[in-house]
Coordinates of C-alpha atoms in Angstrom, one line a residue:
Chain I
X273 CA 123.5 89.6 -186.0
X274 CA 127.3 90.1 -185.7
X275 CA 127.9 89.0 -182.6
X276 CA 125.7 85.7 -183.6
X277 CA 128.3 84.6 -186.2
X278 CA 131.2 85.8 -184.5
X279 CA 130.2 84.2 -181.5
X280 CA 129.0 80.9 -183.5
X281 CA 131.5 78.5 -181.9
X282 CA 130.0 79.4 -178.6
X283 CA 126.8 78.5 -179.9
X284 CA 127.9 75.5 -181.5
X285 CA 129.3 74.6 -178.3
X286 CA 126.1 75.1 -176.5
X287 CA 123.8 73.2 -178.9
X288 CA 126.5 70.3 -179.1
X289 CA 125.5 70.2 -175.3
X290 CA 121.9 70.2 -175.7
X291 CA 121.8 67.4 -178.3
X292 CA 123.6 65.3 -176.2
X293 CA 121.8 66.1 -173.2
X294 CA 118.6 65.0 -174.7
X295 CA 120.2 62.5 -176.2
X296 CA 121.2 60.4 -173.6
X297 CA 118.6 61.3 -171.3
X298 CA 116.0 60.6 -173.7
X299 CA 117.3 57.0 -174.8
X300 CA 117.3 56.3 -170.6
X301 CA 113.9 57.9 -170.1
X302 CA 112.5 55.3 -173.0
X303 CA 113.6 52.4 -170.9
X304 CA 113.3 53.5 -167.5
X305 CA 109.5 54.8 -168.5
X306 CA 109.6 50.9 -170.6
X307 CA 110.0 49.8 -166.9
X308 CA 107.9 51.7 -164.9
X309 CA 105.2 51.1 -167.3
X310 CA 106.1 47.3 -167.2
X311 CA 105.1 47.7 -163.9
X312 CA 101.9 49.8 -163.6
X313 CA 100.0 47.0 -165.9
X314 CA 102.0 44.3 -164.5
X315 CA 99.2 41.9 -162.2
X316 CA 102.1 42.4 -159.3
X317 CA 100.0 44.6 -156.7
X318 CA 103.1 46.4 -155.3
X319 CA 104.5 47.4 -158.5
X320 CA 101.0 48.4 -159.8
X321 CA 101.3 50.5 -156.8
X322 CA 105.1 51.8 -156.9
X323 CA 104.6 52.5 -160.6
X324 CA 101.8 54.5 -159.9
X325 CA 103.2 56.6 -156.4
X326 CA 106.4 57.5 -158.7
X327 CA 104.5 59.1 -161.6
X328 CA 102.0 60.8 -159.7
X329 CA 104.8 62.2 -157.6
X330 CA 107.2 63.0 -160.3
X331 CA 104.5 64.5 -162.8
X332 CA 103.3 66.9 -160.4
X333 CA 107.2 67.8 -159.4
X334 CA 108.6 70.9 -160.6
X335 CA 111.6 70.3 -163.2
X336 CA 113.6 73.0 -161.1
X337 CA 112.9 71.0 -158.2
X338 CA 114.2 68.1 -159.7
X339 CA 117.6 69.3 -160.6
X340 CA 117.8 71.4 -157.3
X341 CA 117.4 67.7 -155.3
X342 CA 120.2 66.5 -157.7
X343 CA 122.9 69.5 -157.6
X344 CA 122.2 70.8 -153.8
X345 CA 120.6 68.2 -151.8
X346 CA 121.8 64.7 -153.4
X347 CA 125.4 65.4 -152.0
X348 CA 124.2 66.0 -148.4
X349 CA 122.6 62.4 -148.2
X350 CA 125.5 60.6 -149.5
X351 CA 125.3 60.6 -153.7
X352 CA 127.6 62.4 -155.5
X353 CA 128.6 62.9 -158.7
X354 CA 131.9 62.7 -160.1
X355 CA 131.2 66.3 -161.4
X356 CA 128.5 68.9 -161.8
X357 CA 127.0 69.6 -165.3
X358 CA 126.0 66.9 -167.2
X359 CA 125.2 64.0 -165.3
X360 CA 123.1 65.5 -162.6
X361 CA 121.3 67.0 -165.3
X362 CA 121.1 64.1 -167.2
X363 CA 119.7 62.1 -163.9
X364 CA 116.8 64.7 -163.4
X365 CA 115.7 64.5 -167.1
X366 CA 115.8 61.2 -167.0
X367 CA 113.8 60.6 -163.8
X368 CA 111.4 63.3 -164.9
X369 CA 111.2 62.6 -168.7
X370 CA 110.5 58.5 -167.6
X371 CA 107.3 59.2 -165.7
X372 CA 105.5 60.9 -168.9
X373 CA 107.4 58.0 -171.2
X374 CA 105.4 55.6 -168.9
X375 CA 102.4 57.1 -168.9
X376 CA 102.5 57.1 -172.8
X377 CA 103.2 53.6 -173.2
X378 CA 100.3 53.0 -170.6
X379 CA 97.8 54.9 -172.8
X380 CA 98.9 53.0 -175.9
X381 CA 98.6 49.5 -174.2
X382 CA 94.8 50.6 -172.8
X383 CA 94.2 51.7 -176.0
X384 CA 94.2 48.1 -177.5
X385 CA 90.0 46.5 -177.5
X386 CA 89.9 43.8 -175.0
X387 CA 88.0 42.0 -177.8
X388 CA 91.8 41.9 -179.6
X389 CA 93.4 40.2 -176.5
X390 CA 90.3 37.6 -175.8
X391 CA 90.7 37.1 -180.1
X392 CA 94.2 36.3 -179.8
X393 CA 94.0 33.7 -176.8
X394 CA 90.6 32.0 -178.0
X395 CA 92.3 31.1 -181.1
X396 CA 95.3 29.5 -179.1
X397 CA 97.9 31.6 -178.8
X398 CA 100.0 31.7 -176.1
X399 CA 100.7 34.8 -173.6
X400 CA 104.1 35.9 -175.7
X401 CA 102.8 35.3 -178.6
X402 CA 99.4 37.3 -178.4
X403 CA 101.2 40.2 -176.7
X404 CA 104.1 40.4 -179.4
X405 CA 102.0 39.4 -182.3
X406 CA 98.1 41.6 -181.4
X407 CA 98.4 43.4 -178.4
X408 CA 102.0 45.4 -178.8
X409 CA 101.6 46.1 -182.6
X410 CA 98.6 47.9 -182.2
X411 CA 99.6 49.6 -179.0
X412 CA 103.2 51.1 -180.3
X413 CA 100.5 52.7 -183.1
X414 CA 98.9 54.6 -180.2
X415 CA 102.2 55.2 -178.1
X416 CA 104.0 56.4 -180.7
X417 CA 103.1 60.2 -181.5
X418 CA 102.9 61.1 -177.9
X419 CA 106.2 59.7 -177.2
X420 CA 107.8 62.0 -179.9
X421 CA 106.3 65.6 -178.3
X422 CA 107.3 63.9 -175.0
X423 CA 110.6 64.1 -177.0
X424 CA 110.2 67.4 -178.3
X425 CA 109.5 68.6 -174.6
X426 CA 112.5 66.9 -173.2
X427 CA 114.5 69.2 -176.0
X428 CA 113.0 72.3 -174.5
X429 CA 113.3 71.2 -171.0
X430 CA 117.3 70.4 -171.4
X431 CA 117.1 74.4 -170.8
X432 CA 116.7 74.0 -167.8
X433 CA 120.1 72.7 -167.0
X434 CA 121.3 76.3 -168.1
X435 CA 121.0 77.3 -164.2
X436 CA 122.7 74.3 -162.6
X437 CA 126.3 74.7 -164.3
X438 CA 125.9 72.8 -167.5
X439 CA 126.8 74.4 -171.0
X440 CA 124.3 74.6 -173.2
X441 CA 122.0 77.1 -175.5
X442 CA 120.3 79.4 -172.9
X443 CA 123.7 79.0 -171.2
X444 CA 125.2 80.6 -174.1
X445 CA 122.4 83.0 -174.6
X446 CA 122.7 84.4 -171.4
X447 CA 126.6 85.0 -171.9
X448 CA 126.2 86.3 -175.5
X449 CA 123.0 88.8 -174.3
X450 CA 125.0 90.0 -171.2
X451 CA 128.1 90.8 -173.1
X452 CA 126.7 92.4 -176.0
X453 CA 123.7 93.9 -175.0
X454 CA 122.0 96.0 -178.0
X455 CA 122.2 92.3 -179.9
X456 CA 119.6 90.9 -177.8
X457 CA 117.0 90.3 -180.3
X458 CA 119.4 88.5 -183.0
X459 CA 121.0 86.6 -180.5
X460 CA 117.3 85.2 -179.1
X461 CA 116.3 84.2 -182.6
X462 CA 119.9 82.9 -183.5
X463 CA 119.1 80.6 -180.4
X464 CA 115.7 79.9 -181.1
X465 CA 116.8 78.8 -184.6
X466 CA 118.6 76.3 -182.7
X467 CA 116.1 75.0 -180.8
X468 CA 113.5 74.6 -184.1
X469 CA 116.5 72.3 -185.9
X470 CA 115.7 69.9 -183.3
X471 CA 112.5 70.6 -182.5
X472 CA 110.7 70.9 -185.9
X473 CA 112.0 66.9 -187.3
X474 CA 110.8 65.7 -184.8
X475 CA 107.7 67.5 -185.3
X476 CA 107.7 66.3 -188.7
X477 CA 108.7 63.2 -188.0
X478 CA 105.7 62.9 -185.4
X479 CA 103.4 63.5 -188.1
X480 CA 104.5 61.3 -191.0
X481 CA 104.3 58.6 -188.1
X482 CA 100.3 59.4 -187.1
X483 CA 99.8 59.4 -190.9
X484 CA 101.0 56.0 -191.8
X485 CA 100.0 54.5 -188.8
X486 CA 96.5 56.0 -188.8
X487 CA 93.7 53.5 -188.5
X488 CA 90.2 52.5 -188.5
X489 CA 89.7 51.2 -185.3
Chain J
X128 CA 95.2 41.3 -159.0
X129 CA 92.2 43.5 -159.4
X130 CA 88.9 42.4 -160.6
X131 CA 88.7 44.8 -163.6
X132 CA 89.7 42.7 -167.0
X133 CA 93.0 43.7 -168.2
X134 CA 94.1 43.5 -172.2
X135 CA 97.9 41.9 -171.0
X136 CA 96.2 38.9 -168.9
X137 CA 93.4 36.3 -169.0
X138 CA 91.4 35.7 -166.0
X139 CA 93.7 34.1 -163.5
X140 CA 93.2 30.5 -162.5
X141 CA 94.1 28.8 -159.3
X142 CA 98.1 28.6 -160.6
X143 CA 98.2 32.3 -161.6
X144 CA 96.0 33.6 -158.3
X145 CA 99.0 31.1 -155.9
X146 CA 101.7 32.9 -158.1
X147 CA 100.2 36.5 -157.5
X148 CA 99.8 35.9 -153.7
X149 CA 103.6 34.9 -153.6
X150 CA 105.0 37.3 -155.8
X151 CA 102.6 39.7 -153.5
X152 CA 104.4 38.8 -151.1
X153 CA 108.1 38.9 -152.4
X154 CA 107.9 42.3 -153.8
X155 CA 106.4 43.8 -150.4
X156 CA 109.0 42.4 -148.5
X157 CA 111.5 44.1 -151.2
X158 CA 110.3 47.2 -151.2
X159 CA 109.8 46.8 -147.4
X160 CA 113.9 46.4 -147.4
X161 CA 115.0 48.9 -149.6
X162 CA 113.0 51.5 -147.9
X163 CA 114.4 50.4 -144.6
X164 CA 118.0 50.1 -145.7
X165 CA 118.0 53.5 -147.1
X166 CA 116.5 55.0 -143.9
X167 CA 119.1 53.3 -141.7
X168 CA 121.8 54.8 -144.7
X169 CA 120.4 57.9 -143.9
X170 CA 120.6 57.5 -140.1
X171 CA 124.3 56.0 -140.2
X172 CA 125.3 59.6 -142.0
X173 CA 123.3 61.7 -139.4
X174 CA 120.4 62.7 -140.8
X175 CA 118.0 62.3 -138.3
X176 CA 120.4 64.8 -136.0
X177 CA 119.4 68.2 -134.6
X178 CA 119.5 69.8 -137.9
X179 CA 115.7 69.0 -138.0
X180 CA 115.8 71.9 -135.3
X181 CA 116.1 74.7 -138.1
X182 CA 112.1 74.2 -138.6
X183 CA 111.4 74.7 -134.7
X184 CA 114.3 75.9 -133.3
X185 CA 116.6 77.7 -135.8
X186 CA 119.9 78.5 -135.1
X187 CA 121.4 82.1 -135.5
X188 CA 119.3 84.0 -133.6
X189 CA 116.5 83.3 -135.6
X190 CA 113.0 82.5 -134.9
X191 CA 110.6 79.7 -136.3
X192 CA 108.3 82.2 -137.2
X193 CA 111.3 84.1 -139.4
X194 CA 111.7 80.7 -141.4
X195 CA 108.5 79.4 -142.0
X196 CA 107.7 83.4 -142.6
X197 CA 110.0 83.3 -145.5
X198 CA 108.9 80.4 -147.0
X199 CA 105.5 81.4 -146.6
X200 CA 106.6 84.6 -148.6
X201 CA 108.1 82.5 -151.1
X202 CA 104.6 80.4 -151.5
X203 CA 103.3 84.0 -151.9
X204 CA 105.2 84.4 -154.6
X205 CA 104.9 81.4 -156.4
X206 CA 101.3 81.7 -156.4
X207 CA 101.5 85.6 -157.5
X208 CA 103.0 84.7 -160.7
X209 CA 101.0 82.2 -161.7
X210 CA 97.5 84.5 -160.5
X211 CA 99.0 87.2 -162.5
X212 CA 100.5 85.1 -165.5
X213 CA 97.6 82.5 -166.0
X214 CA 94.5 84.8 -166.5
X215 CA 96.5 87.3 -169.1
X216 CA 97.7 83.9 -170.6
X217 CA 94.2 82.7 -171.2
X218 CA 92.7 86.0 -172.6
X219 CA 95.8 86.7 -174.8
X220 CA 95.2 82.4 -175.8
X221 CA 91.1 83.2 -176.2
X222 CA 91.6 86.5 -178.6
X223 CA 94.3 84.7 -181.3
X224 CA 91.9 81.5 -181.0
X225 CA 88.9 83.6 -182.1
X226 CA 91.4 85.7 -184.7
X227 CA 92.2 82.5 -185.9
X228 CA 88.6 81.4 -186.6
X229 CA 87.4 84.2 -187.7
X230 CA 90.1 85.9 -190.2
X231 CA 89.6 85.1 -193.5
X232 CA 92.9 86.3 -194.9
X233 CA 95.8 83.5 -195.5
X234 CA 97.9 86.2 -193.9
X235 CA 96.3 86.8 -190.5
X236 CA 95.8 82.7 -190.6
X237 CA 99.3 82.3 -191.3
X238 CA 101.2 84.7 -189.3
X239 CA 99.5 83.7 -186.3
X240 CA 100.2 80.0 -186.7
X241 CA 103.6 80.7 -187.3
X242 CA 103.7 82.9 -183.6
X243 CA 101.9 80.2 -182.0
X244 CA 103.9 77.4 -183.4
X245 CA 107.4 79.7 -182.5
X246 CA 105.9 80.5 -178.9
X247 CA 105.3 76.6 -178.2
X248 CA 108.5 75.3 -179.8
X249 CA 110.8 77.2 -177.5
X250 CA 111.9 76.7 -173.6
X251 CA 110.2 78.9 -171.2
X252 CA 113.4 79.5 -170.0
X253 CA 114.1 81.1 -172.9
X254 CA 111.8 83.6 -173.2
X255 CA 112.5 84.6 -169.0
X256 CA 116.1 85.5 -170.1
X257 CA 114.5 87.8 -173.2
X258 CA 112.6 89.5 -171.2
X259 CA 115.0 90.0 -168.0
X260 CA 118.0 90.7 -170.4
X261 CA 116.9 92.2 -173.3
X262 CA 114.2 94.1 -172.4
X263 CA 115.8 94.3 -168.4
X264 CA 112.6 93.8 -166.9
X265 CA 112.2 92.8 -163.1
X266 CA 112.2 89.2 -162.4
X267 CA 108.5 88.9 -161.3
X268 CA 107.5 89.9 -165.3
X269 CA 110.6 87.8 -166.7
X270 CA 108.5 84.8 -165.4
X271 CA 104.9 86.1 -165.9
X272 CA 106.3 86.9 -169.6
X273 CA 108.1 83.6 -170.1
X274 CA 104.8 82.0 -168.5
X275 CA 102.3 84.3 -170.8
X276 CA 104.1 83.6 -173.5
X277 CA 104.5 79.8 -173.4
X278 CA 100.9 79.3 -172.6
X279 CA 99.2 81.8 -174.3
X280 CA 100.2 80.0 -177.3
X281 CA 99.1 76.5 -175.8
X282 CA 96.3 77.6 -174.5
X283 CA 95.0 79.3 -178.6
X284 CA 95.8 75.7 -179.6
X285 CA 93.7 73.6 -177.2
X286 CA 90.7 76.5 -177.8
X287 CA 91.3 76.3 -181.8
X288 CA 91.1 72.5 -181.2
X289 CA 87.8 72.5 -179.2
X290 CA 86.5 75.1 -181.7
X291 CA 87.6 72.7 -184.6
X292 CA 85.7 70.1 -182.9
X293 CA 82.0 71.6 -182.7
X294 CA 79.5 70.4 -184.6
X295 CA 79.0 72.7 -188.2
X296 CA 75.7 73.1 -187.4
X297 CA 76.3 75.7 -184.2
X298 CA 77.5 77.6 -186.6
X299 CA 75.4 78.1 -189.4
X300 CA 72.8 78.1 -186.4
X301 CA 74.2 81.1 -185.0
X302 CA 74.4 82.6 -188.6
X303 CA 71.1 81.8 -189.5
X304 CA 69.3 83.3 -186.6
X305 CA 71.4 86.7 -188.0
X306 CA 74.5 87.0 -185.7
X307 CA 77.2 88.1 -186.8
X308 CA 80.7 86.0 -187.6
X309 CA 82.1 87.4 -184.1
X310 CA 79.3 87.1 -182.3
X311 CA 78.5 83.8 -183.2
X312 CA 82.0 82.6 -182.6
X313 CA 81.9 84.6 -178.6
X314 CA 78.5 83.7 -178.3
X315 CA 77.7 80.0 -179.4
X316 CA 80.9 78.2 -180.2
X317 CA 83.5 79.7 -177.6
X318 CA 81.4 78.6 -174.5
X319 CA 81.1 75.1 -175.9
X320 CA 84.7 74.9 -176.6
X321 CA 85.6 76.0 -173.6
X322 CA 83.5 73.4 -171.9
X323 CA 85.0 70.1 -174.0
X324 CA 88.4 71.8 -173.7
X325 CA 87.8 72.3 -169.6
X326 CA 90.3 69.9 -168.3
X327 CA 93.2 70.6 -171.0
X328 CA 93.0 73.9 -170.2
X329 CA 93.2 73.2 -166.3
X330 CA 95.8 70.6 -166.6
X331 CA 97.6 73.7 -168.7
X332 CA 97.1 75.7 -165.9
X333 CA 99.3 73.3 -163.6
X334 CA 101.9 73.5 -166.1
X335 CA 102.3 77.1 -166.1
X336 CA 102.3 76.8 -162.1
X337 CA 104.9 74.2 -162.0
X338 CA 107.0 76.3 -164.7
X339 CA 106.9 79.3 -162.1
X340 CA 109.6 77.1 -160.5
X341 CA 111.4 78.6 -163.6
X342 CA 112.2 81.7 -161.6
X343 CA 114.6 80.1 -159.1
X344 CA 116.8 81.0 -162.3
X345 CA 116.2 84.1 -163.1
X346 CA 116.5 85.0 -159.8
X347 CA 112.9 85.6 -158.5
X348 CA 112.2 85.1 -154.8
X349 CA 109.7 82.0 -155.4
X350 CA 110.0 79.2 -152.9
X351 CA 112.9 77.3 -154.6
X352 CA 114.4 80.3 -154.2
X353 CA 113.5 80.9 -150.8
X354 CA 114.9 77.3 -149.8
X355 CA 118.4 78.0 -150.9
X356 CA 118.7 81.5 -149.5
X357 CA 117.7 80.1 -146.2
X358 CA 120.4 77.4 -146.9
X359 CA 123.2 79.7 -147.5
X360 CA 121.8 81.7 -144.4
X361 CA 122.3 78.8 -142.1
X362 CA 124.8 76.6 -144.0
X363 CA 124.7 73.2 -145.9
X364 CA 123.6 71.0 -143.0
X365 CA 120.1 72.8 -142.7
X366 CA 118.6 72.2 -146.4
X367 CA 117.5 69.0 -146.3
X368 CA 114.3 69.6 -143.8
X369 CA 114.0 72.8 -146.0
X370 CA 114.0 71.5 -149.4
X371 CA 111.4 68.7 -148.3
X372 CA 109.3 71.1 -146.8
X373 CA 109.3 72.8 -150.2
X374 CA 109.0 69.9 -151.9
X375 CA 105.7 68.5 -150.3
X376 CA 104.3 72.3 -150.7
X377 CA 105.2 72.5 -154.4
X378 CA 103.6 68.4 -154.6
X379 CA 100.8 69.1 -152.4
X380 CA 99.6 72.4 -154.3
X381 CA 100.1 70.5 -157.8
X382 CA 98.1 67.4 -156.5
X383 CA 95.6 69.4 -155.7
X384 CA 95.1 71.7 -158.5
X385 CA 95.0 68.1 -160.6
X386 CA 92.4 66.6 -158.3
X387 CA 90.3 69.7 -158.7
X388 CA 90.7 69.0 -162.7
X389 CA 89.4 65.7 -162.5
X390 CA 86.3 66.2 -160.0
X391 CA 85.5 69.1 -162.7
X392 CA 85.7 66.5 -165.6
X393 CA 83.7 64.0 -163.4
X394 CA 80.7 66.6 -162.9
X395 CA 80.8 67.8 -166.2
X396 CA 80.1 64.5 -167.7
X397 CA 77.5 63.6 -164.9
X398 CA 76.1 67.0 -165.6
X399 CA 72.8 67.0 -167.8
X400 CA 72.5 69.7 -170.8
X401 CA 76.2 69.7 -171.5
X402 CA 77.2 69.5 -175.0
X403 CA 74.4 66.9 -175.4
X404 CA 71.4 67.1 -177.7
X405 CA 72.6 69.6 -180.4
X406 CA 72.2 68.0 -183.7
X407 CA 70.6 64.9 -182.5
X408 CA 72.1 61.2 -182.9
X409 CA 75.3 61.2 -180.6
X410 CA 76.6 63.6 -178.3
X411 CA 79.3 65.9 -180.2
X412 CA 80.0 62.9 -183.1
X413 CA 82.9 64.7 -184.7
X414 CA 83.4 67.0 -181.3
X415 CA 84.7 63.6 -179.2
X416 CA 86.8 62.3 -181.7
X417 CA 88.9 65.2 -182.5
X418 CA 88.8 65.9 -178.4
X419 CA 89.9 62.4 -178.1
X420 CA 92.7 62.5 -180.9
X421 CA 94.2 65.5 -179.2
X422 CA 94.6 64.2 -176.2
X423 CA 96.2 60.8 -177.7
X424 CA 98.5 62.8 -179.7
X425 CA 99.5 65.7 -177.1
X426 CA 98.9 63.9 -173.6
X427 CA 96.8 66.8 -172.1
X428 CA 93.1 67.1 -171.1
X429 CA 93.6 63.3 -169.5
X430 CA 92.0 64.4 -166.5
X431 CA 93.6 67.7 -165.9
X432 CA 97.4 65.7 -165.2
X433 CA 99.9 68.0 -165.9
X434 CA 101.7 67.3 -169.5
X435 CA 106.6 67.9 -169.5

């Protein structure tokens, strides 16, 4: 318990670096996943089929993986960055958080009745307006709690950063539970408690959203 | 453009089908390009040199057979935490499901949500570095703990969902005919659960073996693992034909473990008997909408695809 508030700046430090971790890979992982899923229901056939290699691949790729190709192996072919830590990490979030954004946004726009898009056009509207005005309304309904505990896993995945040289909570854990050993337990739920204040809004959040969104269809 | 109607696009006519063909067309050629021009990137820094050797020929006085040995090892160990992590996972998941259903005290109810909610709110990570730090346990049960752990909790959610989605009439059924709470719950409504809840739970399953990549951190000799050691071994140049080799292992075990998820799904529903017939009217009424909400809202079950 002591060394948890001694030690606070430390963990302040570490859970600065996981907010902004899963911030900025989380706001590129919304539009690169926007992208990809542009793609796998675009009537393109090679980016139907591109789209769809690149999440199959990625989703059944190890996170650890991931950041091992961006730390170890990345340099050796030729792209490195201007320092470890953050932005490799932020790279393999992003690539790996994008694949499940798409697939979100996928299962929102298949979730819209066909009847809804044949509706719109047989009254005359035209291809922007039916998809801005019927079809993307009621798909962002669907999308829209799955994107937020894709969110909430992206949170809990930043820990994985913690063994490729970037600063953040289970960094600090690790540091805090070496040095003072016999605090183990305070310092784990210390750090957990860090964890739920960005976890559980977003939780919340999540379910406010399926409530007022909620309906008949 | 494929046959099947899409909600995005009206049936094309002969302008859209001309467009289509040349944007076929363009795109092909693009993708064509990039993938050459990285290739020849690749070649211009020496890629495609003799370091390719280390899977045939390996330097150091080394054998193939000593690689592909150690990598084989570190498969072996990949797979051994997840054979001993997922089957303690899913009773440990099975017993707080059916404590769930069954306790009547807001306690029991309570506490155990709380655990579960805790459990699933946290990195797995996390929970690895409790148990190799705190409690200094090797790092084979650091990972089956972190792993046990993370989906135990998961996998009482996904069971209490499938349980919450049964008809109310297998219950007072099993009541009726003068079983027991328990029994009921083991006998009639687990086994049905079980079966809507198939494919969440195997998609879960590839979770908790992709998350044994986890271990490469807390220093457990899994094939991550076993790629960089082999790296530092022989030295920088080697570990790109290493890491792809473990790459397409880790990808090629995953893609398989999904496919099997998905044929499963696809005999289940072909299969007659199955959660058909049990109140009359339409199979599981309140059972497929509550399946089909929690796979909207959490992702999983869509064909055993593993969920972040």
């Amino acid at each position: 318990m002591d060394t948890f508030i001694e030690e606070f700046g430390a963990v302040w430090g570490g859970f600065l670096g996981t907010v902004s971790l899963t911030a900025v890979s989380g706001v590129l992982a919304l539009i690169l996943g926007t992208v990809l899923a542009t793609m796998r229901v675009s009537p393109v056939g090679p980016l139907r089929t591109f789209g769809t290699l690149y999440v199959e691949v990625v989703r059944n790729t190890p996170l650890t993986l991931m950041f091992f190709f961006w730390v170890f192996v990345a340099p050796s072919i030729g792209l490195l960055f201007p320092s470890l830590g953050f932005w490799p990490a932020v790279t393999a979030l992003t690539l790996y958080t994008s694949s499940f954004v798409c697939e979100a946004l996928r299962s929102g726009v298949n979730s819209v009745g066909i009847g809804q898009a044949e509706a719109a056009r047989s009254i005359g509207l035209t291809f922007g307006q039916s998809l801005s005005q019927v079809v993307l309304p009621q798909a962002w309904r669907t999308a829209i709690p799955p994107l937020i505990s894709v969110l909430i896993a992206l949170t809990k995945n930043t820990s994985v950063a913690a063994g490729f040289a970037y600063v953040e909570l289970v960094t600090v854990q690790r540091t805090l539970m070496t040095s003072n050993p016999t605090d183990g337990l305070w310092i784990f739920f210390g750090i957990a408690l860090m964890y739920l204040i960005i976890t559980i809004p977003l939780g919340v959040l999540a379910g406010q959203v399926e409530r007022k969104v909620a309906f008949a269809r | 453009m494929s046959a099947e109607a899409s909600v995005l696009y009206d049936a094309p006519g002969p302008r859209a089908k001309r467009l289509d063909a040349i944007l076929n067309v363009v795109f092909t050629a693009v993708f064509i390009a990039i993938a050459a021009w990285i290739i020849y990137a690749w070649y211009e820094r020496g890629i495609f040199d003799d370091r390719w050797e280390v899977l045939w020929d390996p330097p150091k006085n080394q054998t193939a057979g000593d690689v592909w040995m150690s990598l084989a090892r570190g498969v072996g160990n990949t797979l051994k935490a997840a054979a001993i992590a997922a089957p303690i996972a899913l009773a440990i998941g099975a017993t707080v499901a059916i404590v769930r259903r069954g306790a009547r005290r807001r306690l029991v109810t309570g506490s155990s949500a709380v655990v579960t909610e805790l459990a699933r709110g946290l990195p797995v990570l996390m929970l690895m570095f409790l148990a190799k730090l705190f409690f200094g346990w090797s790092p084979l049960w650091s990972v089956v703990f972190g792993l046990v752990v993370y989906n135990a909790a998961v996998v009482a959610e996904i069971l209490r969902a499938g349980l919450a989605a049964l008809p109310k009439g297998q219950r007072e059924a099993g009541l009726s005919i003068g079983l027991s709470m328990m029994r009921t719950t083991l006998l009639i409504e687990l086994p049905q659960a079980v079966r809507i809840m198939l494919p969440a739970l195997i998609s879960q399953m590839v979770v908790l073996l992709k998350d044994t990549a986890l271990g490469y951190i807390v220093a457990y000799d899994e094939l991550l693992r076993v790629v960089k050691l082999n790296r530092d071994f022989f030295g920088d140049r080697y570990l790109i034909p290493l890491f792809l080799v473990g790459a397409l292992t880790y990808i090629l075990i995953n893609v398989a473990v999904s496919r099997l998820a998905v044929w499963l799904e696809g005999r289940m529903r072909r299969s007659p008997g199955a959660a058909k017939k049990n109140d009359g009217g339409d199979p599981m009424p309140e059972g497929g909408a509550e399946a089909a909400r929690y796979t909207a809202n959490t992702g999983r079950g869509t064909g055993g695809v593993p969920g972040p």
